[in-house]
mmCIF file of C-alpha atoms in Angstrom:
data_model
loop_
_atom_site.group_PDB
_atom_site.id
_atom_site.type_symbol
_atom_site.label_atom_id
_atom_site.label_comp_id
_atom_site.label_asym_id
_atom_site.label_seq_id
_atom_site.Cartn_x
_atom_site.Cartn_y
_atom_site.Cartn_z
ATOM 1 C CA MET A 1182 114.346 64.741 105.000
ATOM 2 C CA ASN A 1183 110.886 63.818 102.863
ATOM 3 C CA GLN A 1184 110.413 64.883 99.708
ATOM 4 C CA ASN A 1185 107.885 67.865 100.351
ATOM 5 C CA GLU A 1186 110.517 68.704 102.946
ATOM 6 C CA THR A 1187 113.374 68.751 100.444
ATOM 7 C CA ILE A 1188 110.812 70.907 97.968
ATOM 8 C CA ILE A 1189 109.844 73.365 100.800
ATOM 9 C CA LYS A 1190 114.276 73.844 101.222
ATOM 10 C CA HIS A 1191 115.403 74.107 97.426
ATOM 11 C CA SER A 1192 112.048 76.349 97.158
ATOM 12 C CA ILE A 1193 113.568 78.575 100.692
ATOM 13 C CA GLU A 1194 116.338 78.473 99.031
ATOM 14 C CA LEU A 1195 115.935 79.412 96.026
ATOM 15 C CA PHE A 1196 113.167 82.358 96.720
ATOM 16 C CA ASP A 1197 116.040 84.022 99.573
ATOM 17 C CA SER A 1198 118.533 84.061 96.521
ATOM 18 C CA ALA A 1199 115.473 86.262 94.047
ATOM 19 C CA ALA A 1200 114.792 88.257 97.537
ATOM 20 C CA ASP A 1201 118.552 89.495 97.494
ATOM 21 C CA GLU A 1202 118.762 89.796 93.979
ATOM 22 C CA TYR A 1203 114.826 91.474 93.091
ATOM 23 C CA SER A 1204 113.623 92.702 96.245
ATOM 24 C CA THR A 1205 109.990 94.059 95.766
ATOM 25 C CA SER A 1206 109.777 93.570 91.718
ATOM 26 C CA SER A 1207 108.477 91.356 90.179
ATOM 27 C CA ARG A 1208 111.603 88.667 89.368
ATOM 28 C CA ALA A 1209 111.715 88.712 92.870
ATOM 29 C CA VAL A 1210 108.824 85.652 92.144
ATOM 30 C CA PHE A 1211 110.216 84.800 89.125
ATOM 31 C CA TRP A 1212 107.885 86.880 87.348
ATOM 32 C CA ASP A 1213 109.421 87.979 83.579
ATOM 33 C CA ASP A 1214 107.801 91.037 84.049
ATOM 34 C CA PRO A 1215 104.985 92.624 85.750
ATOM 35 C CA GLN A 1216 103.171 93.326 82.931
ATOM 36 C CA THR A 1217 102.242 88.674 82.921
ATOM 37 C CA GLN A 1218 101.971 88.974 86.642
ATOM 38 C CA TYR A 1219 99.753 91.588 86.606
ATOM 39 C CA PHE A 1220 97.160 90.273 83.581
ATOM 40 C CA ARG A 1221 97.499 87.151 85.859
ATOM 41 C CA PHE A 1222 96.421 88.550 88.966
ATOM 42 C CA HIS A 1223 93.600 90.074 86.023
ATOM 43 C CA GLU A 1224 92.507 87.053 85.434
ATOM 44 C CA LEU A 1225 92.513 85.870 88.622
ATOM 45 C CA THR A 1226 90.504 87.956 90.134
ATOM 46 C CA ARG A 1227 87.620 89.534 87.769
ATOM 47 C CA TYR A 1228 84.985 87.256 88.123
ATOM 48 C CA LEU A 1229 85.615 88.338 92.437
ATOM 49 C CA ASP A 1230 83.000 90.526 94.198
ATOM 50 C CA LEU A 1231 86.000 92.943 95.051
ATOM 51 C CA ASN A 1232 83.388 95.787 96.961
ATOM 52 C CA ASN A 1233 82.154 94.348 98.977
ATOM 53 C CA GLY A 1234 83.595 94.327 102.563
ATOM 54 C CA LYS A 1235 82.437 91.572 104.136
ATOM 55 C CA GLN A 1236 84.823 89.021 101.605
ATOM 56 C CA SER A 1237 87.738 87.965 102.842
ATOM 57 C CA LEU A 1238 91.041 86.544 100.530
ATOM 58 C CA LEU A 1239 93.339 84.237 101.118
ATOM 59 C CA ASP A 1240 96.269 84.809 99.634
ATOM 60 C CA ILE A 1241 98.252 80.981 99.650
ATOM 61 C CA GLY A 1242 102.145 82.391 97.934
ATOM 62 C CA CYS A 1243 101.142 85.833 98.759
ATOM 63 C CA GLY A 1244 105.092 86.151 97.916
ATOM 64 C CA ASN A 1245 106.007 90.031 98.986
ATOM 65 C CA GLY A 1246 102.880 91.320 98.528
ATOM 66 C CA GLU A 1247 101.875 91.929 95.117
ATOM 67 C CA LEU A 1248 98.628 90.483 94.626
ATOM 68 C CA TYR A 1249 98.033 92.925 97.828
ATOM 69 C CA LYS A 1250 98.528 95.524 95.748
ATOM 70 C CA PHE A 1251 96.753 94.902 92.824
ATOM 71 C CA LEU A 1252 93.958 94.324 95.016
ATOM 72 C CA ASN A 1253 94.320 98.308 97.027
ATOM 73 C CA PHE A 1254 94.753 99.142 93.544
ATOM 74 C CA ASN A 1255 91.321 97.685 91.473
ATOM 75 C CA GLY A 1256 89.301 98.669 95.287
ATOM 76 C CA TYR A 1257 89.267 95.341 96.701
ATOM 77 C CA ARG A 1258 87.277 96.237 100.203
ATOM 78 C CA GLY A 1259 87.682 92.943 101.526
ATOM 79 C CA GLN A 1260 90.248 90.985 104.202
ATOM 80 C CA TYR A 1261 92.904 90.191 102.398
ATOM 81 C CA THR A 1262 95.174 87.151 104.122
ATOM 82 C CA GLY A 1263 98.552 86.041 102.992
ATOM 83 C CA TYR A 1264 100.698 82.466 103.560
ATOM 84 C CA ASP A 1265 103.736 81.296 102.227
ATOM 85 C CA ILE A 1266 107.107 79.547 103.484
ATOM 86 C CA ASN A 1267 109.075 82.106 102.867
ATOM 87 C CA GLU A 1268 110.319 84.322 105.537
ATOM 88 C CA LYS A 1269 112.375 87.057 103.559
ATOM 89 C CA LEU A 1270 109.516 87.761 101.061
ATOM 90 C CA LEU A 1271 107.297 88.048 103.617
ATOM 91 C CA GLY A 1272 109.513 90.247 105.315
ATOM 92 C CA HIS A 1273 109.418 92.338 101.791
ATOM 93 C CA ALA A 1274 105.267 92.494 102.284
ATOM 94 C CA ARG A 1275 105.676 93.732 105.978
ATOM 95 C CA SER A 1276 108.102 96.572 104.910
ATOM 96 C CA ARG A 1277 105.734 97.717 101.731
ATOM 97 C CA PHE A 1278 102.165 97.407 102.970
ATOM 98 C CA ALA A 1279 102.878 97.692 106.886
ATOM 99 C CA GLU A 1280 98.386 97.146 107.609
ATOM 100 C CA ILE A 1281 99.418 93.682 105.576
ATOM 101 C CA ASP A 1282 98.356 90.497 107.317
ATOM 102 C CA VAL A 1283 100.347 87.644 106.660
ATOM 103 C CA HIS A 1284 101.945 84.810 107.927
ATOM 104 C CA CYS A 1285 104.653 82.092 107.659
ATOM 105 C CA LYS A 1286 102.619 78.914 106.719
ATOM 106 C CA ASP A 1287 103.234 75.492 104.960
ATOM 107 C CA ILE A 1288 99.664 74.764 103.760
ATOM 108 C CA LEU A 1289 100.916 70.733 103.376
ATOM 109 C CA SER A 1290 102.313 70.940 106.695
ATOM 110 C CA SER A 1291 100.336 67.357 108.863
ATOM 111 C CA ASP A 1292 100.227 69.855 111.255
ATOM 112 C CA PHE A 1293 98.125 73.320 109.343
ATOM 113 C CA ASP A 1294 95.196 74.339 110.823
ATOM 114 C CA ALA A 1295 93.067 75.702 107.917
ATOM 115 C CA THR A 1296 91.477 77.585 109.603
ATOM 116 C CA PRO A 1297 89.829 80.447 109.202
ATOM 117 C CA THR A 1298 87.851 79.787 106.504
ATOM 118 C CA PHE A 1299 87.891 82.842 103.393
ATOM 119 C CA ASN A 1300 85.053 83.793 100.844
ATOM 120 C CA TYR A 1301 87.849 83.126 98.366
ATOM 121 C CA VAL A 1302 90.989 81.009 97.991
ATOM 122 C CA LEU A 1303 93.936 82.077 95.131
ATOM 123 C CA MET A 1304 96.551 80.181 94.369
ATOM 124 C CA SER A 1305 99.061 81.381 91.302
ATOM 125 C CA GLY A 1306 102.831 80.445 90.343
ATOM 126 C CA VAL A 1307 103.077 78.011 93.415
ATOM 127 C CA PHE A 1308 104.016 74.795 91.879
ATOM 128 C CA ASN A 1309 105.642 75.865 89.024
ATOM 129 C CA ARG A 1310 108.183 73.945 88.703
ATOM 130 C CA SER A 1311 107.966 70.069 87.445
ATOM 131 C CA GLU A 1312 108.755 68.987 90.861
ATOM 132 C CA GLU A 1313 106.210 70.617 93.122
ATOM 133 C CA ARG A 1314 102.997 69.500 90.297
ATOM 134 C CA ARG A 1315 103.471 66.205 92.125
ATOM 135 C CA VAL A 1316 102.667 68.190 95.461
ATOM 136 C CA GLY A 1317 99.593 70.817 93.802
ATOM 137 C CA LYS A 1318 97.732 67.840 92.375
ATOM 138 C CA GLU A 1319 98.132 67.107 96.274
ATOM 139 C CA CYS A 1320 97.240 70.469 97.568
ATOM 140 C CA ARG A 1321 94.063 69.502 95.182
ATOM 141 C CA SER A 1322 92.586 66.771 95.652
ATOM 142 C CA ARG A 1323 93.015 67.812 99.650
ATOM 143 C CA TRP A 1324 90.629 71.315 99.732
ATOM 144 C CA SER A 1325 89.340 71.787 96.113
ATOM 145 C CA PRO A 1326 85.606 70.910 96.176
ATOM 146 C CA TYR A 1327 85.977 70.551 91.987
ATOM 147 C CA HIS A 1328 88.314 67.679 92.292
#
């Protein structure tokens, strides 16, 4: 098992446990409280055109769909798509929001297909633990035009 696979396995176990214990609360995705989580969402989205129905947004590490809820509450009119590696959290998202478009995808997999394209790609809190920081740097260097 390579280092990325080890990190993914550990992450899935960790988030499965949190999802079992905290269900759809902010603690299920390791936010201490919803206020901190929503402040982060506000900062991430404050320059996005939420009212343009032709925009599309990819939420990498969408977890239980809380950003989707935040976007809808704030009037987002575009298309939302979420990717996460944790099927249990995605199940919570699907049970909360019947219309949500979420998929179990590993963005670092060599066979990951980066289509379709999106107007906005958000990734917040995905690589917070120390062993994941190297993976986060790799991800930024692969995809960000600003690396």
